[in-house]
PDB file of C-alpha atoms in Angstrom:
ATOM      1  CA  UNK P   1      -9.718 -19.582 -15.581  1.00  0.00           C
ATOM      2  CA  UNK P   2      -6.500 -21.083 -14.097  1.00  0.00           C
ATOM      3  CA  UNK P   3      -5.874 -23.140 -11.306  1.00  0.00           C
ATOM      4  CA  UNK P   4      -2.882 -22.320  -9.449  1.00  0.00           C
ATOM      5  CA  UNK P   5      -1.966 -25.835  -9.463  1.00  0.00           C
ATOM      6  CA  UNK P   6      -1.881 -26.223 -13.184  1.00  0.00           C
ATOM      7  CA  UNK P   7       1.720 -27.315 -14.472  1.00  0.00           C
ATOM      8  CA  UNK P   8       3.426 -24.267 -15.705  1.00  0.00           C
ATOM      9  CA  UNK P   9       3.763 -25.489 -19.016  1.00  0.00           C
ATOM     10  CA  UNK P  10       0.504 -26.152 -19.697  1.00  0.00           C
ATOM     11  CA  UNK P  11      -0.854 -23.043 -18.377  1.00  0.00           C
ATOM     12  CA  UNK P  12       1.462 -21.009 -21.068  1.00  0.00           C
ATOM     13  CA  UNK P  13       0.150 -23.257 -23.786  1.00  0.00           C
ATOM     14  CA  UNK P  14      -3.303 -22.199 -23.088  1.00  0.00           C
ATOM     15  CA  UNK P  15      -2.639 -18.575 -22.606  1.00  0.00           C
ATOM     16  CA  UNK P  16      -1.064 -18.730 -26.281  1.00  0.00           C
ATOM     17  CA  UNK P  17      -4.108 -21.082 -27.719  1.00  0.00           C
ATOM     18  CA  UNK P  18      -5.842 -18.034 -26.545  1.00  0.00           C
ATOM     19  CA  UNK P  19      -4.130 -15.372 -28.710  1.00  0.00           C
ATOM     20  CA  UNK P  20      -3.135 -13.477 -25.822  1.00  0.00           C
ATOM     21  CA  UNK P  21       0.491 -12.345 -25.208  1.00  0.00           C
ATOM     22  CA  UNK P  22       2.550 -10.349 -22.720  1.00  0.00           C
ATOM     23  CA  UNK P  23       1.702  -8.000 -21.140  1.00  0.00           C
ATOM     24  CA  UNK P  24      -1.740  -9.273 -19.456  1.00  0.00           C
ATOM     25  CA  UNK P  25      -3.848  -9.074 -16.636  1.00  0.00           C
ATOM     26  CA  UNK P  26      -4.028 -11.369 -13.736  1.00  0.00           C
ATOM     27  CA  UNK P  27      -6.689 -11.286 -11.362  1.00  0.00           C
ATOM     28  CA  UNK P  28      -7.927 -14.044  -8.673  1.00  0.00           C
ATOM     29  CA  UNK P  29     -11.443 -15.502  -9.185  1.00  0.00           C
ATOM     30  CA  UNK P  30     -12.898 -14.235  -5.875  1.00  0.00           C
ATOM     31  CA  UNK P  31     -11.645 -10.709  -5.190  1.00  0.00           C
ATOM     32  CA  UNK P  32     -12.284  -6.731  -5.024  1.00  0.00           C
ATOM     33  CA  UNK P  33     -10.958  -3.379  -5.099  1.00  0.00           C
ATOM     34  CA  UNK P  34      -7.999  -4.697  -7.262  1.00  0.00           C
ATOM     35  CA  UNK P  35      -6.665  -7.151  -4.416  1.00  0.00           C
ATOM     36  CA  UNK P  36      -3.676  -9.137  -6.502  1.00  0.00           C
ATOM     37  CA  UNK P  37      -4.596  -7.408  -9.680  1.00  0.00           C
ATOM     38  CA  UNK P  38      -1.502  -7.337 -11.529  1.00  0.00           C
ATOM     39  CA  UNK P  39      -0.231  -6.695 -15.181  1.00  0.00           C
ATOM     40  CA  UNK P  40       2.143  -9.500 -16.068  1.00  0.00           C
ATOM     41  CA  UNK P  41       5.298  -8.832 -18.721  1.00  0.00           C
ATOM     42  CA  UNK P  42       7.018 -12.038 -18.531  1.00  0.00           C
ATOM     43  CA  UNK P  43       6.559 -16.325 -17.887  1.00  0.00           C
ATOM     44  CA  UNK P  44       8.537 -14.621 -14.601  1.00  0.00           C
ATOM     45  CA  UNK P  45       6.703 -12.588 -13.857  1.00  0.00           C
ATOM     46  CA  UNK P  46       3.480 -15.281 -14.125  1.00  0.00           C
ATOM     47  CA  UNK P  47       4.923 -17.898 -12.019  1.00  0.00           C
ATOM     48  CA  UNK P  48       6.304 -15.357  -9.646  1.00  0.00           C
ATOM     49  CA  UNK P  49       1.746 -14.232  -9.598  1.00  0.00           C
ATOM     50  CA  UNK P  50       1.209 -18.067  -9.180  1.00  0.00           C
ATOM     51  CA  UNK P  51       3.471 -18.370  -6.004  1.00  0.00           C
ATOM     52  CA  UNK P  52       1.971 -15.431  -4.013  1.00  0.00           C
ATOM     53  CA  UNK P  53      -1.773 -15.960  -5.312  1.00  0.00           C
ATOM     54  CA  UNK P  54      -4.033 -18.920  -3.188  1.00  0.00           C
ATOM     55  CA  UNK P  55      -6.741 -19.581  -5.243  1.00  0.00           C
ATOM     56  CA  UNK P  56      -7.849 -19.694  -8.850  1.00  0.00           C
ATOM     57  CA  UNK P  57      -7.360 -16.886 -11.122  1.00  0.00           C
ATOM     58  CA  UNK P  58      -8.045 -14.927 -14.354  1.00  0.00           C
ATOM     59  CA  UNK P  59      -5.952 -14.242 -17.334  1.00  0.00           C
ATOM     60  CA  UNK P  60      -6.896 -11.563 -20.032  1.00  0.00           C
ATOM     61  CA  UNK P  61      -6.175  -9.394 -22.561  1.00  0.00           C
ATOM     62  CA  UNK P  62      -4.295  -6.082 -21.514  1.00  0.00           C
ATOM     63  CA  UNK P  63      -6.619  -3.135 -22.983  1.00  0.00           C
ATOM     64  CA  UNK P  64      -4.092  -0.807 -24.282  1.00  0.00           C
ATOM     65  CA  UNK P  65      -6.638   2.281 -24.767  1.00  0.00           C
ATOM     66  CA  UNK P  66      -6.492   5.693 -23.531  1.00  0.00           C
ATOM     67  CA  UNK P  67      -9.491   6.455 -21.465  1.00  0.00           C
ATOM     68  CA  UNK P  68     -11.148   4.458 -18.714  1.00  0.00           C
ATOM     69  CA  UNK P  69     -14.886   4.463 -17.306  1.00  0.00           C
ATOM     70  CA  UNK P  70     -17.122   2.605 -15.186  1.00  0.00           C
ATOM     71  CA  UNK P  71     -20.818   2.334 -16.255  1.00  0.00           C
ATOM     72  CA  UNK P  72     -23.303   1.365 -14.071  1.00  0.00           C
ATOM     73  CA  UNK P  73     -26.679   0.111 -15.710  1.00  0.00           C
ATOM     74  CA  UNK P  74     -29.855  -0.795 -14.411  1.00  0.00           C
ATOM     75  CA  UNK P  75     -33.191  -2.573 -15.624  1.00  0.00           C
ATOM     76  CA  UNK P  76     -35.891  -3.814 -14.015  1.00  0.00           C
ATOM     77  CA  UNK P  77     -37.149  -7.128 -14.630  1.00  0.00           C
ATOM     78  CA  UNK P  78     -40.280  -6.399 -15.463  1.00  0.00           C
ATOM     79  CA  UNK P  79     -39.246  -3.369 -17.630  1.00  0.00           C
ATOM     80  CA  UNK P  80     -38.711  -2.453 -21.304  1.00  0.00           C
ATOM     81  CA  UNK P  81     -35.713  -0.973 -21.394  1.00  0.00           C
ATOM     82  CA  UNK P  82     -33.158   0.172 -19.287  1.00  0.00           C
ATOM     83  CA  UNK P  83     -30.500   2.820 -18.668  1.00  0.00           C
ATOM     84  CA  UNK P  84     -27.234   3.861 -17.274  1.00  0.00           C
ATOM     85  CA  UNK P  85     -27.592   5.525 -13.811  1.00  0.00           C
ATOM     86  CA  UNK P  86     -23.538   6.553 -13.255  1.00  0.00           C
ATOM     87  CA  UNK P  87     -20.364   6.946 -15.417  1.00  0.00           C
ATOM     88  CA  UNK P  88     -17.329   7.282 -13.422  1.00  0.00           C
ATOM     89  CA  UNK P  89     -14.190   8.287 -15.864  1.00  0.00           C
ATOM     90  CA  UNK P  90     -10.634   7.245 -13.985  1.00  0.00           C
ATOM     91  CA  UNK P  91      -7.376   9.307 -14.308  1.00  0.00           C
ATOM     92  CA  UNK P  92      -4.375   6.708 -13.518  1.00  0.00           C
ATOM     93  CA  UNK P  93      -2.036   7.513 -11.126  1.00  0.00           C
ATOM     94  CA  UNK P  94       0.947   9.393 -12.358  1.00  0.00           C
ATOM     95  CA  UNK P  95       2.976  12.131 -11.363  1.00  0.00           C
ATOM     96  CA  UNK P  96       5.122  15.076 -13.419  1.00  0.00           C
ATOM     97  CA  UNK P  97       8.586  15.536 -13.987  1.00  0.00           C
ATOM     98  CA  UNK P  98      10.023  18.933 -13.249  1.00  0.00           C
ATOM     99  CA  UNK P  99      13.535  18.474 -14.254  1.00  0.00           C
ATOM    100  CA  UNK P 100      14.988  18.878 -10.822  1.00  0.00           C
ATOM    101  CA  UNK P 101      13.325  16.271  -8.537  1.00  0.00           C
ATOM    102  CA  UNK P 102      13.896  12.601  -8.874  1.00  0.00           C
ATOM    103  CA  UNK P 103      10.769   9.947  -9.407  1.00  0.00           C
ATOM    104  CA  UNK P 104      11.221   9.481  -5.622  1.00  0.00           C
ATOM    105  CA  UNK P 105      10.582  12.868  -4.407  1.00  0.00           C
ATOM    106  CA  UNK P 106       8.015  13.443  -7.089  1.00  0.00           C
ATOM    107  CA  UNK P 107       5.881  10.553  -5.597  1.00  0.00           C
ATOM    108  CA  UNK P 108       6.287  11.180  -1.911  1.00  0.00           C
ATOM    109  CA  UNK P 109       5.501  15.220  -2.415  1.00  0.00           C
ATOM    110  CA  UNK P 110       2.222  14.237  -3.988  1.00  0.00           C
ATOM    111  CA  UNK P 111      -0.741  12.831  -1.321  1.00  0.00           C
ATOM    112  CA  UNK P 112      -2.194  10.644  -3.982  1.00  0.00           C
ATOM    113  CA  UNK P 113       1.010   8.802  -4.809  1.00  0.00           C
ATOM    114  CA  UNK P 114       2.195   9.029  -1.217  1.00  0.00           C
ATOM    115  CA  UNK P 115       0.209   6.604   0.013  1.00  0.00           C
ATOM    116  CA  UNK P 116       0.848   4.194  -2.176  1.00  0.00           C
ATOM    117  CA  UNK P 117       4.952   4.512  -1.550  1.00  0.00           C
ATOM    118  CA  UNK P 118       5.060   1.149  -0.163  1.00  0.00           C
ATOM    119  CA  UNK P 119       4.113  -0.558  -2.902  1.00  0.00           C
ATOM    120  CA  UNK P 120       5.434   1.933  -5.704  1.00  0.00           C
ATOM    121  CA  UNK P 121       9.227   2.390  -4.299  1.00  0.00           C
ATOM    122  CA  UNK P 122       8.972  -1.803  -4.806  1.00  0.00           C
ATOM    123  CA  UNK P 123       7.769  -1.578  -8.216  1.00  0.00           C
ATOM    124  CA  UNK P 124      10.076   1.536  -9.213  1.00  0.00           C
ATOM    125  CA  UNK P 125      13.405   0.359  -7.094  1.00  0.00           C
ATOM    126  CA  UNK P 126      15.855   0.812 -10.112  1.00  0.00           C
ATOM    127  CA  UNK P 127      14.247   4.261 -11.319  1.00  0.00           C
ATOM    128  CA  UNK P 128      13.763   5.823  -8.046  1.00  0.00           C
ATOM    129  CA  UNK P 129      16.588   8.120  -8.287  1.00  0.00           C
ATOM    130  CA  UNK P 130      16.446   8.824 -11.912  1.00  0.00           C
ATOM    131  CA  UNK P 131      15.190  12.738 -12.713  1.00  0.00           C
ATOM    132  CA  UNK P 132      11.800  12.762 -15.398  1.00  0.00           C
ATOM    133  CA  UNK P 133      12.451  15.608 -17.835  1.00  0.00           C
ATOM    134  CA  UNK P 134      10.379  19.006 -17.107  1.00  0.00           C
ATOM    135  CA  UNK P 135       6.782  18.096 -18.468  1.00  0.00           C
ATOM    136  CA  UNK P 136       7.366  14.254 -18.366  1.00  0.00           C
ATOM    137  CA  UNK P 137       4.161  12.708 -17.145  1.00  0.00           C
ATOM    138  CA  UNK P 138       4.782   9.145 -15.481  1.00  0.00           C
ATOM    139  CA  UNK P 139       2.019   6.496 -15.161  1.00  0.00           C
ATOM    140  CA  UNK P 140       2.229   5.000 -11.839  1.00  0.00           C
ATOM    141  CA  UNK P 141      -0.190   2.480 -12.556  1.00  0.00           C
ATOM    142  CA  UNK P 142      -1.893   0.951 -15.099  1.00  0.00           C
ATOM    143  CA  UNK P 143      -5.131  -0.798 -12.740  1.00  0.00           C
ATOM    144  CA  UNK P 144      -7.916   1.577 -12.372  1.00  0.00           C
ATOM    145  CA  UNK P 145      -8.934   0.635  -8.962  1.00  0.00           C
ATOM    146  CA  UNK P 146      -9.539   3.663  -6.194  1.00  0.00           C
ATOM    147  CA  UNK P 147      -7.992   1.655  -3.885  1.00  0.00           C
ATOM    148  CA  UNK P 148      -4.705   2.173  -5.982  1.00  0.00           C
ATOM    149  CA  UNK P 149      -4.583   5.365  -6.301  1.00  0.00           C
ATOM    150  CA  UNK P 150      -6.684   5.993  -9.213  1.00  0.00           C
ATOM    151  CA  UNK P 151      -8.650   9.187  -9.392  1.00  0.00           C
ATOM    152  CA  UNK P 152     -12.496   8.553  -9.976  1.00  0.00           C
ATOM    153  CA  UNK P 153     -14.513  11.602 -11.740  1.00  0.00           C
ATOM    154  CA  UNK P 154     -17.910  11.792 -11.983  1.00  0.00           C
ATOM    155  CA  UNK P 155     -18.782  11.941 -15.363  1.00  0.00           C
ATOM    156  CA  UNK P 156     -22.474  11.770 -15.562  1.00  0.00           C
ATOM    157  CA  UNK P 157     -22.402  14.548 -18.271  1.00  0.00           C
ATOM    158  CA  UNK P 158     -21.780  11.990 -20.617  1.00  0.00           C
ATOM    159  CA  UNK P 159     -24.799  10.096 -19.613  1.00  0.00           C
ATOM    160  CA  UNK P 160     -27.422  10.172 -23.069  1.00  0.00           C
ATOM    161  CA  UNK P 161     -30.156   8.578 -24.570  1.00  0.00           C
ATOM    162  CA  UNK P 162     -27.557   7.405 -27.120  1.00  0.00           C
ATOM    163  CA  UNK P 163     -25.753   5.616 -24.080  1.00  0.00           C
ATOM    164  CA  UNK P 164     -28.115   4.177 -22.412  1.00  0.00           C
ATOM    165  CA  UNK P 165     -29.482   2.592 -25.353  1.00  0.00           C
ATOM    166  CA  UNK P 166     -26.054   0.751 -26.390  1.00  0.00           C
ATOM    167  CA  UNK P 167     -25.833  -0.189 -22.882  1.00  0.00           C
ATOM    168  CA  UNK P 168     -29.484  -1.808 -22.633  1.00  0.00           C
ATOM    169  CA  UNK P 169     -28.881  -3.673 -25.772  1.00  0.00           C
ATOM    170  CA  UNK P 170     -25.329  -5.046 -24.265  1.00  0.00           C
ATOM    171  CA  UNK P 171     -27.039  -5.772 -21.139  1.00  0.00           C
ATOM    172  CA  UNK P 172     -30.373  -7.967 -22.392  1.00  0.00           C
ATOM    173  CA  UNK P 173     -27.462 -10.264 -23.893  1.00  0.00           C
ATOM    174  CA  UNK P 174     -26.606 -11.402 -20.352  1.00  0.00           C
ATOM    175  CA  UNK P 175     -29.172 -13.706 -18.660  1.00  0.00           C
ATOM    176  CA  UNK P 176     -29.928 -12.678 -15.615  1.00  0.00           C
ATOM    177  CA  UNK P 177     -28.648  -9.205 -15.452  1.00  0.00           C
ATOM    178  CA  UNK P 178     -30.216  -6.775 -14.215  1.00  0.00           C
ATOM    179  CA  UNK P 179     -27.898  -4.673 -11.869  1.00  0.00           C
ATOM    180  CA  UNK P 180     -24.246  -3.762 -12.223  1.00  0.00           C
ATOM    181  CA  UNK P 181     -20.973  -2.116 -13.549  1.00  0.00           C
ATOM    182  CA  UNK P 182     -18.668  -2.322 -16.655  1.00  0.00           C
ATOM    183  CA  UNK P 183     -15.697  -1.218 -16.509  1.00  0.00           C
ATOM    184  CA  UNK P 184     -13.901  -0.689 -19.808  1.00  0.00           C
ATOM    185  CA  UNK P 185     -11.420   0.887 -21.570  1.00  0.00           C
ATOM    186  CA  UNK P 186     -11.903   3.021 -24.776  1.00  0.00           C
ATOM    187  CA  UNK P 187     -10.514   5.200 -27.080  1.00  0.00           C
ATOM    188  CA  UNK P 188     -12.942   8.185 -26.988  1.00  0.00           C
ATOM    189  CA  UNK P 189     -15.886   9.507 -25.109  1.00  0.00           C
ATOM    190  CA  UNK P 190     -18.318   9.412 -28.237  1.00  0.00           C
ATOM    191  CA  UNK P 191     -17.678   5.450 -28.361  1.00  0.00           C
ATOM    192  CA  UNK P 192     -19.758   4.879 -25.250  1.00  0.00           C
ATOM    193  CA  UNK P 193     -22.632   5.699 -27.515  1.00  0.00           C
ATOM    194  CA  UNK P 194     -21.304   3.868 -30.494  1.00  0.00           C
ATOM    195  CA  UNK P 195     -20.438   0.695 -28.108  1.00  0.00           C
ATOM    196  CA  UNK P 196     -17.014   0.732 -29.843  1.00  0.00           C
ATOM    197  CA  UNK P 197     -14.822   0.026 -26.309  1.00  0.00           C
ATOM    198  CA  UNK P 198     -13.862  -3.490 -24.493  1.00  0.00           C
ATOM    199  CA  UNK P 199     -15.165  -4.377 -21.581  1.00  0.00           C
ATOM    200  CA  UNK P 200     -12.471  -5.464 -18.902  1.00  0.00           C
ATOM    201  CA  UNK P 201     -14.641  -6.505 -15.739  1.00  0.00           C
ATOM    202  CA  UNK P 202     -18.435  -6.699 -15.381  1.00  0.00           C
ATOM    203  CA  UNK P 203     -19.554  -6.343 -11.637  1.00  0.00           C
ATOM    204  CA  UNK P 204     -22.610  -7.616  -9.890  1.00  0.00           C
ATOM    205  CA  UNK P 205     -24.911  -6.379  -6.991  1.00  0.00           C
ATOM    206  CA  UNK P 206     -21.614  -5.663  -4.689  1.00  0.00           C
ATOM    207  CA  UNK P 207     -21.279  -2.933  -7.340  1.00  0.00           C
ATOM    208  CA  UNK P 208     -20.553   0.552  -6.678  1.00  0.00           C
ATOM    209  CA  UNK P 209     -21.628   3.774  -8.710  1.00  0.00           C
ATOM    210  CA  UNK P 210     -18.277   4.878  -8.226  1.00  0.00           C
ATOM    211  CA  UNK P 211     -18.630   8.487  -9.573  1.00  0.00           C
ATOM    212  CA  UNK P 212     -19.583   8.939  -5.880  1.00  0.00           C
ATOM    213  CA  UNK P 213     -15.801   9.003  -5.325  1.00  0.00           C
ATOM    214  CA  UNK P 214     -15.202  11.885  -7.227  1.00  0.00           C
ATOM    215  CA  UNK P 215     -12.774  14.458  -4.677  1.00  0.00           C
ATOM    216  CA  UNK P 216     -15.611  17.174  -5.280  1.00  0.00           C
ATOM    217  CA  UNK P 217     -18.662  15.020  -4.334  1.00  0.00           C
ATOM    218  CA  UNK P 218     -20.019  15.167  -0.561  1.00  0.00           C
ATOM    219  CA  UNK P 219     -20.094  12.348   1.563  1.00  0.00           C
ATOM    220  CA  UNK P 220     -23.962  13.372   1.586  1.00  0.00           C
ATOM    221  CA  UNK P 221     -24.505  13.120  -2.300  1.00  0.00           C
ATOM    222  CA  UNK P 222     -22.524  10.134  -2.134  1.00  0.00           C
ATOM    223  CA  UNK P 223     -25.445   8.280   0.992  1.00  0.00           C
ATOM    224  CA  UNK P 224     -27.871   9.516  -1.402  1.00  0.00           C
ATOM    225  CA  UNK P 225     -26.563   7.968  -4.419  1.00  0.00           C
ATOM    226  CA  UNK P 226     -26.027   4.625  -2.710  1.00  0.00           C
ATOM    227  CA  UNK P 227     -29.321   4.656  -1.135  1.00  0.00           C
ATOM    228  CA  UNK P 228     -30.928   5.503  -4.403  1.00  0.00           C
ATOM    229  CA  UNK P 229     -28.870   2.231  -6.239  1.00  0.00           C
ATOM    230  CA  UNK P 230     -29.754   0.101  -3.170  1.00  0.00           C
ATOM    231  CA  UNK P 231     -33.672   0.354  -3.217  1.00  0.00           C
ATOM    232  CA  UNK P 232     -33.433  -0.309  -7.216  1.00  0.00           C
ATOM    233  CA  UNK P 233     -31.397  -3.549  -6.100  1.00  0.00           C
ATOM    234  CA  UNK P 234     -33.997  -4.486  -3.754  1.00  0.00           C
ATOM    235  CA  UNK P 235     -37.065  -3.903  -6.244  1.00  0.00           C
ATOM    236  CA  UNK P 236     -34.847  -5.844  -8.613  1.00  0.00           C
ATOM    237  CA  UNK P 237     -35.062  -9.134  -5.914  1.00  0.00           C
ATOM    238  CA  UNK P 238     -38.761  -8.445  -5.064  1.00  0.00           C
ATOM    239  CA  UNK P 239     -39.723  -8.641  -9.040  1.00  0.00           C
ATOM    240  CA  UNK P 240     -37.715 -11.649  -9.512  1.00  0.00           C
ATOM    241  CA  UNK P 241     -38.975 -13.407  -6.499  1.00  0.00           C
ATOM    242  CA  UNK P 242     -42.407 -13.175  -7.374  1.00  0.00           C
ATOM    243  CA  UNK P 243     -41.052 -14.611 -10.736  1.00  0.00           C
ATOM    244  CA  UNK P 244     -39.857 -17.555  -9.115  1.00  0.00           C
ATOM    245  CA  UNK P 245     -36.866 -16.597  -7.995  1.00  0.00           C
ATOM    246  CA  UNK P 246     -35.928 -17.689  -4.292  1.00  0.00           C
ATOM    247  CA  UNK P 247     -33.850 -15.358  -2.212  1.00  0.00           C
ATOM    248  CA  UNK P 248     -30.637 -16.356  -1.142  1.00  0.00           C
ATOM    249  CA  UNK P 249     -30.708 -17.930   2.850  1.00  0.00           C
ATOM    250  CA  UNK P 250     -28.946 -16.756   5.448  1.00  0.00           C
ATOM    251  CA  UNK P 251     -27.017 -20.096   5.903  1.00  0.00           C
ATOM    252  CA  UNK P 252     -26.113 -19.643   2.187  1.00  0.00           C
ATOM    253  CA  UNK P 253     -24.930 -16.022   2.337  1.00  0.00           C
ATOM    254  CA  UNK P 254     -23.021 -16.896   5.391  1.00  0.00           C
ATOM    255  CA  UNK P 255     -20.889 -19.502   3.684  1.00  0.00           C
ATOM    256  CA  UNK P 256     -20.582 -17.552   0.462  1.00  0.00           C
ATOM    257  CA  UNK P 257     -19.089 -14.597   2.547  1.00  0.00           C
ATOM    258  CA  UNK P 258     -16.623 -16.935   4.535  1.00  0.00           C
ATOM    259  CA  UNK P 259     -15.074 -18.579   1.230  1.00  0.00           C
ATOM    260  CA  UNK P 260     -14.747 -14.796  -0.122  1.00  0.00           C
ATOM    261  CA  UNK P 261     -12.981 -13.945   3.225  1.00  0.00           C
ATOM    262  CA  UNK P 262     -10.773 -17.175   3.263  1.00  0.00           C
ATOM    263  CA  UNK P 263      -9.277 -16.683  -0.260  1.00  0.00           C
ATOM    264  CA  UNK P 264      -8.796 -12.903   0.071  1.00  0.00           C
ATOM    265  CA  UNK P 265      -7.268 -12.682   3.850  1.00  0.00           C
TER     266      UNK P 265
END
């Protein structure tokens, strides 16, 4: 964790105590759907993060592996065991060269990248007019955040026994956890079941299974599924309630909601 008001110097030291080097990710303590979630490549590039970001933030490890998922587990309190109820895999966004049209043209003649133009012809300014060779596939992004442009798939195929298991085992390590999301990064799909992938980000009850935002899944499929992760969540409270666990107030959940609306306005 950094605070943004840390002298500059100091805040390199640590990142290098840490044995992490450029490229990394940035992210802001309170935050979602990859709001100021940026890979840094330079100290310039970090202070330039520190001057536009208002609160707190993250530094980690850039997870330079291939594929992408986001695994949502639950377990009841009172339960055994466990298991995975979604796996979501994410294609970045990128678009292919043709030979002919420059990286401009190639991102505003495809919907996905279209709409993020505002924010890619910043990033890409000096390569906008350059012309990918025919077959040249260009990663637009390297944050796997729908939001983004990422592409979710719903990959519940991959959901096993096997899976499941490594995930329970993960999970029981973490007091208190009952009810959320990994995302990681890995280099195959037979890893989830070996538990041979790093885990990026691990996301609470404001969790989504996001396979539900898969292009080919109905908005109807996609009520159900929430609906179906919502009353687990709420037997999840009701167990640990009667375990001694009080419910969060009103007053509580009021001001929680207001500091995560101050920091990310």
């Amino acid at each position: 964790m950094v605070n943004k008001d840390e002298p500059f110097a100091s805040i390199l030291e640590r990142i290098q105590s840490a044995d992490i080097s450029f490229p990394f990710i940035a992210k802001p303590d309170f935050g979602e759907r990859g709001w100021m979630v940026r890979k840094i490549h330079s100290a310039d590039g970090l202070n330039d993060y520190i001057i536009r970001i208002n609160q707190k933030f993250i530094i980690q490890e850039f997870v330079d592996l291939p594929l992408e998922f986001g695994v949502f587990y639950t377990r009841l309190p009172n339960a055994a065991t466990g298991r995975v109820t979604s796996i979501t895999g994410k294609e970045m966004l990128f678009v292919e060269g043709d030979g002919d049209r420059s990286l401009k043209e190639l991102i505003l003649a495809k919907d996905r990248s279209k709409l993020q133009w505002e924010t890619l012809k910043i990033k890409f300014k000096d390569r906008l007019d350059q012309i990918p060779d025919k077959g040249e596939r260009m990663e637009l992004g390297s944050i796997g955040n729908h939001c983004l442009g990422t592409k979710f798939l719903n990959r519940n195929d991959l959901i096993t026994d096997k899976v499941s298991q490594t995930f329970d085992e993960i999970s029981k390590g973490i007091e208190g956890f009952y009810f959320g999301r990994y995302d990681l990064r890995t280099a195959t799909e037979e890893n989830l079941e070996s538990g041979d992938f790093k885990v990026m980000e691990l996301n609470g009850c404001g969790a989504e299974p996001s396979h539900i935002y898969d292009p080919k899944s109905s908005v109807w499929n996609a009520y159900l599924d929430l609906i179906k992760h919502w009353n687990t969540m709420y037997t999840i409270s009701t167990i640990n309630h009667k375990q001694g666990i009080p419910y969060t107030s009103f007053a509580e959940a009021r001001k929680i909601y207001a500091e995560f609306k101050k920091y990310t306005k």
